Each structure stands twice: as C-alpha cells, then as structure tokens.
Amino acid sequence: ALAGGGGGAAAAAATGGGIIASIKAMLVGGALVAGGAFSTAMGAPTLESMVAVSTPLNVAVASGRPIVMEFYGNACPHCRKAAKSLRAVEESAIHDKGVSWVMVNIDDPRMAPVWQMYRVDEIPHFEFFNAKGDEVGFEVGDVESSRVEARIAEAMAAPASK
C-alpha cells in the first residue's frame, strides 16, 4: 500500500524540485558514482541478479524513460523477498516497456544523497517517475507485484509537467 508522510513527493517538495534535476546536479558535481553495467543475468531471482540487470543511475537519469528506483539493503530479508517476487515485473518493465529500473543500495555511502532526498527509512522503498522525471508515486515495504505494475503503468501514462 502507499505509505504516507515519510518520503516520496513530500521529500521532493522539501528539496525544491524533481529527482532528475537534483540527481543530474549531483552527477555533474561528481557526488554520485553509478556502478555496474546493464547485463542479462539469468537464473534464480535474487537481489544480486536484480542489481546485475538494473540500469546505472546516471544512465537512467539521462535516458528520458520512465524510471523505477528501488532502494534496498544487502542484508534486508524483505528486499530479498521482493527480488524473488518482482523479478518478472522488472524484466517486463525493462525489456517490454522500456523502463529504466535503478537499484539504489542504501548501504553504499555514495548513494546517501539519493536515499536521503526521499527520506528512505524503510526498505524496500520504490519511487516511480514518468519520462520527464516527475514523481508519480511511491511504495514502501512488502509490496505486491500488482501494485508495482500499477505504478509503472501510472508512470508510463502520466503527463509530464511543463
């Protein structure tokens, strides 16, 4: 279910704008280092396999595509559960819908500006953006795959702000 108060749009408003503009500024300033490369890791769905096929943050920000940002922790049992239940959703979003799926590890100090911007205090935490970088919603905790699919559909259908 949609979580209230602690993140998402309220945090974006508090930081004075959209995530894409803020992240671009951090990337230009060298504050964020995006790691990994897009690959087609197959096999049993694991958190590591989702990270392996995810889009690096800097690539997603520059892509002009809808974005799903999934905040996770290496030792988080709920994140590992989400990896198993959302693997097919992630693959469909990436390959069939052209969505950039970014995995943000809250254990990586280089990513702190991103997860702090959205006041991520519970994981997994998902942020959904349309192709222009406008936030269209967020989900927190053990989220059903149908909720993530619905948010992706919203991101793809949402008109961009001018």
mmCIF file with all atom_site columns, C-alpha atoms in Angstrom:
data_model
loop_
_atom_site.group_PDB
_atom_site.id
_atom_site.type_symbol
_atom_site.label_atom_id
_atom_site.label_alt_id
_atom_site.label_comp_id
_atom_site.label_asym_id
_atom_site.label_entity_id
_atom_site.label_seq_id
_atom_site.pdbx_PDB_ins_code
_atom_site.Cartn_x
_atom_site.Cartn_y
_atom_site.Cartn_z
_atom_site.occupancy
_atom_site.B_iso_or_equiv
_atom_site.pdbx_formal_charge
_atom_site.auth_seq_id
_atom_site.auth_comp_id
_atom_site.auth_asym_id
_atom_site.auth_atom_id
_atom_site.pdbx_PDB_model_num
ATOM 1   C CA . ALA A 1 1   ? 0.000  0.000   0.000   1.00 0.00 ? 1   ALA A CA 1
ATOM 2   C CA . LEU A 1 2   ? 1.023  3.564   -0.499  1.00 0.00 ? 2   LEU A CA 1
ATOM 3   C CA . ALA A 1 3   ? 2.960  4.755   2.512   1.00 0.00 ? 3   ALA A CA 1
ATOM 4   C CA . GLY A 1 4   ? 2.253  8.203   3.843   1.00 0.00 ? 4   GLY A CA 1
ATOM 5   C CA . GLY A 1 5   ? 4.331  11.036  5.150   1.00 0.00 ? 5   GLY A CA 1
ATOM 6   C CA . GLY A 1 6   ? 7.888  9.770   5.237   1.00 0.00 ? 6   GLY A CA 1
ATOM 7   C CA . GLY A 1 7   ? 9.114  10.033  1.674   1.00 0.00 ? 7   GLY A CA 1
ATOM 8   C CA . GLY A 1 8   ? 8.171  10.476  -1.916  1.00 0.00 ? 8   GLY A CA 1
ATOM 9   C CA . ALA A 1 9   ? 6.544  13.687  -3.055  1.00 0.00 ? 9   ALA A CA 1
ATOM 10  C CA . ALA A 1 10  ? 6.828  15.348  0.353   1.00 0.00 ? 10  ALA A CA 1
ATOM 11  C CA . ALA A 1 11  ? 10.578 14.842  0.322   1.00 0.00 ? 11  ALA A CA 1
ATOM 12  C CA . ALA A 1 12  ? 10.885 16.054  -3.262  1.00 0.00 ? 12  ALA A CA 1
ATOM 13  C CA . ALA A 1 13  ? 8.960  19.194  -2.398  1.00 0.00 ? 13  ALA A CA 1
ATOM 14  C CA . ALA A 1 14  ? 11.187 19.749  0.621   1.00 0.00 ? 14  ALA A CA 1
ATOM 15  C CA . THR A 1 15  ? 14.287 19.556  -1.570  1.00 0.00 ? 15  THR A CA 1
ATOM 16  C CA . GLY A 1 16  ? 12.909 22.098  -4.018  1.00 0.00 ? 16  GLY A CA 1
ATOM 17  C CA . GLY A 1 17  ? 12.277 20.055  -7.134  1.00 0.00 ? 17  GLY A CA 1
ATOM 18  C CA . GLY A 1 18  ? 12.251 16.835  -9.003  1.00 0.00 ? 18  GLY A CA 1
ATOM 19  C CA . ILE A 1 19  ? 14.616 13.973  -8.539  1.00 0.00 ? 19  ILE A CA 1
ATOM 20  C CA . ILE A 1 20  ? 16.006 14.108  -12.048 1.00 0.00 ? 20  ILE A CA 1
ATOM 21  C CA . ALA A 1 21  ? 17.199 17.720  -11.777 1.00 0.00 ? 21  ALA A CA 1
ATOM 22  C CA . SER A 1 22  ? 18.682 17.060  -8.343  1.00 0.00 ? 22  SER A CA 1
ATOM 23  C CA . ILE A 1 23  ? 20.433 13.871  -9.404  1.00 0.00 ? 23  ILE A CA 1
ATOM 24  C CA . LYS A 1 24  ? 21.778 15.488  -12.570 1.00 0.00 ? 24  LYS A CA 1
ATOM 25  C CA . ALA A 1 25  ? 23.271 18.235  -10.428 1.00 0.00 ? 25  ALA A CA 1
ATOM 26  C CA . MET A 1 26  ? 24.868 15.662  -8.125  1.00 0.00 ? 26  MET A CA 1
ATOM 27  C CA . LEU A 1 27  ? 26.194 13.657  -11.074 1.00 0.00 ? 27  LEU A CA 1
ATOM 28  C CA . VAL A 1 28  ? 27.703 16.749  -12.686 1.00 0.00 ? 28  VAL A CA 1
ATOM 29  C CA . GLY A 1 29  ? 29.257 17.673  -9.364  1.00 0.00 ? 29  GLY A CA 1
ATOM 30  C CA . GLY A 1 30  ? 30.735 14.210  -9.004  1.00 0.00 ? 30  GLY A CA 1
ATOM 31  C CA . ALA A 1 31  ? 28.792 13.435  -5.833  1.00 0.00 ? 31  ALA A CA 1
ATOM 32  C CA . LEU A 1 32  ? 27.350 10.194  -7.164  1.00 0.00 ? 32  LEU A CA 1
ATOM 33  C CA . VAL A 1 33  ? 29.191 7.366   -8.785  1.00 0.00 ? 33  VAL A CA 1
ATOM 34  C CA . ALA A 1 34  ? 26.981 4.956   -10.639 1.00 0.00 ? 34  ALA A CA 1
ATOM 35  C CA . GLY A 1 35  ? 28.353 1.461   -10.768 1.00 0.00 ? 35  GLY A CA 1
ATOM 36  C CA . GLY A 1 36  ? 27.552 -1.627  -12.720 1.00 0.00 ? 36  GLY A CA 1
ATOM 37  C CA . ALA A 1 37  ? 26.625 -2.202  -16.288 1.00 0.00 ? 37  ALA A CA 1
ATOM 38  C CA . PHE A 1 38  ? 23.489 -3.471  -17.916 1.00 0.00 ? 38  PHE A CA 1
ATOM 39  C CA . SER A 1 39  ? 23.663 -7.183  -18.397 1.00 0.00 ? 39  SER A CA 1
ATOM 40  C CA . THR A 1 40  ? 21.279 -10.033 -18.875 1.00 0.00 ? 40  THR A CA 1
ATOM 41  C CA . ALA A 1 41  ? 21.830 -12.058 -15.710 1.00 0.00 ? 41  ALA A CA 1
ATOM 42  C CA . MET A 1 42  ? 19.621 -15.108 -15.763 1.00 0.00 ? 42  MET A CA 1
ATOM 43  C CA . GLY A 1 43  ? 18.906 -17.797 -13.250 1.00 0.00 ? 43  GLY A CA 1
ATOM 44  C CA . ALA A 1 44  ? 17.012 -17.892 -9.995  1.00 0.00 ? 44  ALA A CA 1
ATOM 45  C CA . PRO A 1 45  ? 15.733 -14.480 -8.966  1.00 0.00 ? 45  PRO A CA 1
ATOM 46  C CA . THR A 1 46  ? 17.949 -12.978 -6.293  1.00 0.00 ? 46  THR A CA 1
ATOM 47  C CA . LEU A 1 47  ? 18.704 -9.489  -5.112  1.00 0.00 ? 47  LEU A CA 1
ATOM 48  C CA . GLU A 1 48  ? 22.104 -9.779  -6.784  1.00 0.00 ? 48  GLU A CA 1
ATOM 49  C CA . SER A 1 49  ? 20.532 -10.763 -10.123 1.00 0.00 ? 49  SER A CA 1
ATOM 50  C CA . MET A 1 50  ? 18.183 -7.754  -9.965  1.00 0.00 ? 50  MET A CA 1
ATOM 51  C CA . VAL A 1 51  ? 21.148 -5.474  -9.308  1.00 0.00 ? 51  VAL A CA 1
ATOM 52  C CA . ALA A 1 52  ? 23.013 -7.069  -12.224 1.00 0.00 ? 52  ALA A CA 1
ATOM 53  C CA . VAL A 1 53  ? 20.273 -6.210  -14.736 1.00 0.00 ? 53  VAL A CA 1
ATOM 54  C CA . SER A 1 54  ? 19.436 -2.802  -13.305 1.00 0.00 ? 54  SER A CA 1
ATOM 55  C CA . THR A 1 55  ? 20.252 0.453   -15.070 1.00 0.00 ? 55  THR A CA 1
ATOM 56  C CA . PRO A 1 56  ? 23.040 2.575   -13.565 1.00 0.00 ? 56  PRO A CA 1
ATOM 57  C CA . LEU A 1 57  ? 21.669 5.762   -12.060 1.00 0.00 ? 57  LEU A CA 1
ATOM 58  C CA . ASN A 1 58  ? 23.497 8.125   -14.418 1.00 0.00 ? 58  ASN A CA 1
ATOM 59  C CA . VAL A 1 59  ? 22.251 6.193   -17.464 1.00 0.00 ? 59  VAL A CA 1
ATOM 60  C CA . ALA A 1 60  ? 18.645 6.197   -16.204 1.00 0.00 ? 60  ALA A CA 1
ATOM 61  C CA . VAL A 1 61  ? 18.679 9.931   -15.476 1.00 0.00 ? 61  VAL A CA 1
ATOM 62  C CA . ALA A 1 62  ? 19.905 10.705  -18.996 1.00 0.00 ? 62  ALA A CA 1
ATOM 63  C CA . SER A 1 63  ? 17.590 8.196   -20.717 1.00 0.00 ? 63  SER A CA 1
ATOM 64  C CA . GLY A 1 64  ? 14.354 10.164  -20.977 1.00 0.00 ? 64  GLY A CA 1
ATOM 65  C CA . ARG A 1 65  ? 12.484 6.989   -19.985 1.00 0.00 ? 65  ARG A CA 1
ATOM 66  C CA . PRO A 1 66  ? 10.179 6.249   -17.071 1.00 0.00 ? 66  PRO A CA 1
ATOM 67  C CA . ILE A 1 67  ? 12.200 5.212   -14.013 1.00 0.00 ? 67  ILE A CA 1
ATOM 68  C CA . VAL A 1 68  ? 11.654 2.842   -11.123 1.00 0.00 ? 68  VAL A CA 1
ATOM 69  C CA . MET A 1 69  ? 14.097 3.421   -8.275  1.00 0.00 ? 69  MET A CA 1
ATOM 70  C CA . GLU A 1 70  ? 14.242 0.543   -5.827  1.00 0.00 ? 70  GLU A CA 1
ATOM 71  C CA . PHE A 1 71  ? 16.021 1.255   -2.552  1.00 0.00 ? 71  PHE A CA 1
ATOM 72  C CA . TYR A 1 72  ? 17.369 -1.866  -0.854  1.00 0.00 ? 72  TYR A CA 1
ATOM 73  C CA . GLY A 1 73  ? 19.923 -3.114  1.666   1.00 0.00 ? 73  GLY A CA 1
ATOM 74  C CA . ASN A 1 74  ? 22.233 -6.070  1.287   1.00 0.00 ? 74  ASN A CA 1
ATOM 75  C CA . ALA A 1 75  ? 21.068 -7.816  4.478   1.00 0.00 ? 75  ALA A CA 1
ATOM 76  C CA . CYS A 1 76  ? 17.381 -6.861  4.213   1.00 0.00 ? 76  CYS A CA 1
ATOM 77  C CA . PRO A 1 77  ? 15.182 -10.008 4.205   1.00 0.00 ? 77  PRO A CA 1
ATOM 78  C CA . HIS A 1 78  ? 12.217 -8.047  2.799   1.00 0.00 ? 78  HIS A CA 1
ATOM 79  C CA . CYS A 1 79  ? 14.410 -6.837  -0.077  1.00 0.00 ? 79  CYS A CA 1
ATOM 80  C CA . ARG A 1 80  ? 15.454 -10.398 -0.867  1.00 0.00 ? 80  ARG A CA 1
ATOM 81  C CA . LYS A 1 81  ? 11.795 -11.449 -0.825  1.00 0.00 ? 81  LYS A CA 1
ATOM 82  C CA . ALA A 1 82  ? 10.941 -8.563  -3.178  1.00 0.00 ? 82  ALA A CA 1
ATOM 83  C CA . ALA A 1 83  ? 13.716 -9.665  -5.543  1.00 0.00 ? 83  ALA A CA 1
ATOM 84  C CA . LYS A 1 84  ? 12.066 -13.044 -5.917  1.00 0.00 ? 84  LYS A CA 1
ATOM 85  C CA . SER A 1 85  ? 8.539  -11.750 -6.307  1.00 0.00 ? 85  SER A CA 1
ATOM 86  C CA . LEU A 1 86  ? 9.367  -8.785  -8.575  1.00 0.00 ? 86  LEU A CA 1
ATOM 87  C CA . ARG A 1 87  ? 11.928 -10.305 -10.939 1.00 0.00 ? 87  ARG A CA 1
ATOM 88  C CA . ALA A 1 88  ? 9.378  -10.914 -13.715 1.00 0.00 ? 88  ALA A CA 1
ATOM 89  C CA . VAL A 1 89  ? 7.946  -7.400  -13.244 1.00 0.00 ? 89  VAL A CA 1
ATOM 90  C CA . GLU A 1 90  ? 11.428 -5.897  -13.500 1.00 0.00 ? 90  GLU A CA 1
ATOM 91  C CA . GLU A 1 91  ? 12.283 -7.863  -16.640 1.00 0.00 ? 91  GLU A CA 1
ATOM 92  C CA . SER A 1 92  ? 8.992  -6.920  -18.305 1.00 0.00 ? 92  SER A CA 1
ATOM 93  C CA . ALA A 1 93  ? 9.436  -3.262  -17.359 1.00 0.00 ? 93  ALA A CA 1
ATOM 94  C CA . ILE A 1 94  ? 12.951 -3.164  -18.787 1.00 0.00 ? 94  ILE A CA 1
ATOM 95  C CA . HIS A 1 95  ? 12.535 -5.294  -21.903 1.00 0.00 ? 95  HIS A CA 1
ATOM 96  C CA . ASP A 1 96  ? 8.885  -4.814  -22.872 1.00 0.00 ? 96  ASP A CA 1
ATOM 97  C CA . LYS A 1 97  ? 8.102  -1.311  -21.628 1.00 0.00 ? 97  LYS A CA 1
ATOM 98  C CA . GLY A 1 98  ? 11.441 0.497   -21.892 1.00 0.00 ? 98  GLY A CA 1
ATOM 99  C CA . VAL A 1 99  ? 11.533 1.450   -18.215 1.00 0.00 ? 99  VAL A CA 1
ATOM 100 C CA . SER A 1 100 ? 14.841 2.165   -16.507 1.00 0.00 ? 100 SER A CA 1
ATOM 101 C CA . TRP A 1 101 ? 14.978 0.170   -13.246 1.00 0.00 ? 101 TRP A CA 1
ATOM 102 C CA . VAL A 1 102 ? 17.582 1.539   -10.848 1.00 0.00 ? 102 VAL A CA 1
ATOM 103 C CA . MET A 1 103 ? 18.678 -0.334  -7.738  1.00 0.00 ? 103 MET A CA 1
ATOM 104 C CA . VAL A 1 104 ? 19.907 2.037   -5.010  1.00 0.00 ? 104 VAL A CA 1
ATOM 105 C CA . ASN A 1 105 ? 21.843 0.326   -2.234  1.00 0.00 ? 105 ASN A CA 1
ATOM 106 C CA . ILE A 1 106 ? 21.338 2.240   0.997   1.00 0.00 ? 106 ILE A CA 1
ATOM 107 C CA . ASP A 1 107 ? 24.494 0.574   2.362   1.00 0.00 ? 107 ASP A CA 1
ATOM 108 C CA . ASP A 1 108 ? 26.590 2.440   -0.225  1.00 0.00 ? 108 ASP A CA 1
ATOM 109 C CA . PRO A 1 109 ? 27.612 5.810   1.247   1.00 0.00 ? 109 PRO A CA 1
ATOM 110 C CA . ARG A 1 110 ? 27.906 7.269   -2.276  1.00 0.00 ? 110 ARG A CA 1
ATOM 111 C CA . MET A 1 111 ? 24.142 6.815   -2.663  1.00 0.00 ? 111 MET A CA 1
ATOM 112 C CA . ALA A 1 112 ? 23.241 8.580   0.604   1.00 0.00 ? 112 ALA A CA 1
ATOM 113 C CA . PRO A 1 113 ? 22.221 11.841  -1.148  1.00 0.00 ? 113 PRO A CA 1
ATOM 114 C CA . VAL A 1 114 ? 19.648 9.914   -3.176  1.00 0.00 ? 114 VAL A CA 1
ATOM 115 C CA . TRP A 1 115 ? 18.035 7.902   -0.387  1.00 0.00 ? 115 TRP A CA 1
ATOM 116 C CA . GLN A 1 116 ? 18.163 10.862  1.986   1.00 0.00 ? 116 GLN A CA 1
ATOM 117 C CA . MET A 1 117 ? 16.373 13.041  -0.577  1.00 0.00 ? 117 MET A CA 1
ATOM 118 C CA . TYR A 1 118 ? 13.414 10.673  -0.365  1.00 0.00 ? 118 TYR A CA 1
ATOM 119 C CA . ARG A 1 119 ? 13.721 10.085  3.366   1.00 0.00 ? 119 ARG A CA 1
ATOM 120 C CA . VAL A 1 120 ? 14.004 6.351   2.893   1.00 0.00 ? 120 VAL A CA 1
ATOM 121 C CA . ASP A 1 121 ? 13.586 4.923   6.379   1.00 0.00 ? 121 ASP A CA 1
ATOM 122 C CA . GLU A 1 122 ? 12.078 1.570   5.452   1.00 0.00 ? 122 GLU A CA 1
ATOM 123 C CA . ILE A 1 123 ? 13.157 -0.821  2.731   1.00 0.00 ? 123 ILE A CA 1
ATOM 124 C CA . PRO A 1 124 ? 12.350 -1.914  0.213   1.00 0.00 ? 124 PRO A CA 1
ATOM 125 C CA . HIS A 1 125 ? 11.213 1.506   -0.976  1.00 0.00 ? 125 HIS A CA 1
ATOM 126 C CA . PHE A 1 126 ? 10.166 2.170   -4.576  1.00 0.00 ? 126 PHE A CA 1
ATOM 127 C CA . GLU A 1 127 ? 9.923  5.551   -6.337  1.00 0.00 ? 127 GLU A CA 1
ATOM 128 C CA . PHE A 1 128 ? 8.195  5.854   -9.734  1.00 0.00 ? 128 PHE A CA 1
ATOM 129 C CA . PHE A 1 129 ? 8.895  8.635   -12.270 1.00 0.00 ? 129 PHE A CA 1
ATOM 130 C CA . ASN A 1 130 ? 7.493  9.448   -15.704 1.00 0.00 ? 130 ASN A CA 1
ATOM 131 C CA . ALA A 1 131 ? 9.759  10.014  -18.711 1.00 0.00 ? 131 ALA A CA 1
ATOM 132 C CA . LYS A 1 132 ? 10.281 13.685  -17.768 1.00 0.00 ? 132 LYS A CA 1
ATOM 133 C CA . GLY A 1 133 ? 11.409 12.785  -14.258 1.00 0.00 ? 133 GLY A CA 1
ATOM 134 C CA . ASP A 1 134 ? 8.233  13.798  -12.439 1.00 0.00 ? 134 ASP A CA 1
ATOM 135 C CA . GLU A 1 135 ? 7.420  11.576  -9.482  1.00 0.00 ? 135 GLU A CA 1
ATOM 136 C CA . VAL A 1 136 ? 4.116  9.776   -9.950  1.00 0.00 ? 136 VAL A CA 1
ATOM 137 C CA . GLY A 1 137 ? 4.106  7.734   -6.736  1.00 0.00 ? 137 GLY A CA 1
ATOM 138 C CA . PHE A 1 138 ? 5.963  5.536   -4.305  1.00 0.00 ? 138 PHE A CA 1
ATOM 139 C CA . GLU A 1 139 ? 5.514  2.278   -2.415  1.00 0.00 ? 139 GLU A CA 1
ATOM 140 C CA . VAL A 1 140 ? 7.194  1.061   0.772   1.00 0.00 ? 140 VAL A CA 1
ATOM 141 C CA . GLY A 1 141 ? 7.678  -2.329  2.388   1.00 0.00 ? 141 GLY A CA 1
ATOM 142 C CA . ASP A 1 142 ? 6.383  -5.697  1.233   1.00 0.00 ? 142 ASP A CA 1
ATOM 143 C CA . VAL A 1 143 ? 4.633  -4.612  -1.940  1.00 0.00 ? 143 VAL A CA 1
ATOM 144 C CA . GLU A 1 144 ? 2.606  -6.932  -4.149  1.00 0.00 ? 144 GLU A CA 1
ATOM 145 C CA . SER A 1 145 ? 3.815  -7.195  -7.740  1.00 0.00 ? 145 SER A CA 1
ATOM 146 C CA . SER A 1 146 ? 0.411  -5.944  -8.920  1.00 0.00 ? 146 SER A CA 1
ATOM 147 C CA . ARG A 1 147 ? 0.989  -2.641  -7.050  1.00 0.00 ? 147 ARG A CA 1
ATOM 148 C CA . VAL A 1 148 ? 4.389  -2.187  -8.702  1.00 0.00 ? 148 VAL A CA 1
ATOM 149 C CA . GLU A 1 149 ? 2.891  -2.986  -12.111 1.00 0.00 ? 149 GLU A CA 1
ATOM 150 C CA . ALA A 1 150 ? 0.116  -0.428  -11.489 1.00 0.00 ? 150 ALA A CA 1
ATOM 151 C CA . ARG A 1 151 ? 2.665  2.240   -10.525 1.00 0.00 ? 151 ARG A CA 1
ATOM 152 C CA . ILE A 1 152 ? 4.702  1.520   -13.651 1.00 0.00 ? 152 ILE A CA 1
ATOM 153 C CA . ALA A 1 153 ? 1.537  1.921   -15.736 1.00 0.00 ? 153 ALA A CA 1
ATOM 154 C CA . GLU A 1 154 ? 0.908  5.269   -13.994 1.00 0.00 ? 154 GLU A CA 1
ATOM 155 C CA . ALA A 1 155 ? 4.466  6.377   -14.758 1.00 0.00 ? 155 ALA A CA 1
ATOM 156 C CA . MET A 1 156 ? 4.079  5.455   -18.405 1.00 0.00 ? 156 MET A CA 1
ATOM 157 C CA . ALA A 1 157 ? 0.691  7.197   -18.708 1.00 0.00 ? 157 ALA A CA 1
ATOM 158 C CA . ALA A 1 158 ? 1.370  10.264  -16.576 1.00 0.00 ? 158 ALA A CA 1
ATOM 159 C CA . PRO A 1 159 ? 1.572  13.548  -18.441 1.00 0.00 ? 159 PRO A CA 1
ATOM 160 C CA . ALA A 1 160 ? 4.858  15.321  -17.842 1.00 0.00 ? 160 ALA A CA 1
ATOM 161 C CA . SER A 1 161 ? 4.891  18.681  -16.130 1.00 0.00 ? 161 SER A CA 1
ATOM 162 C CA . LYS A 1 162 ? 5.786  21.643  -18.258 1.00 0.00 ? 162 LYS A CA 1
#
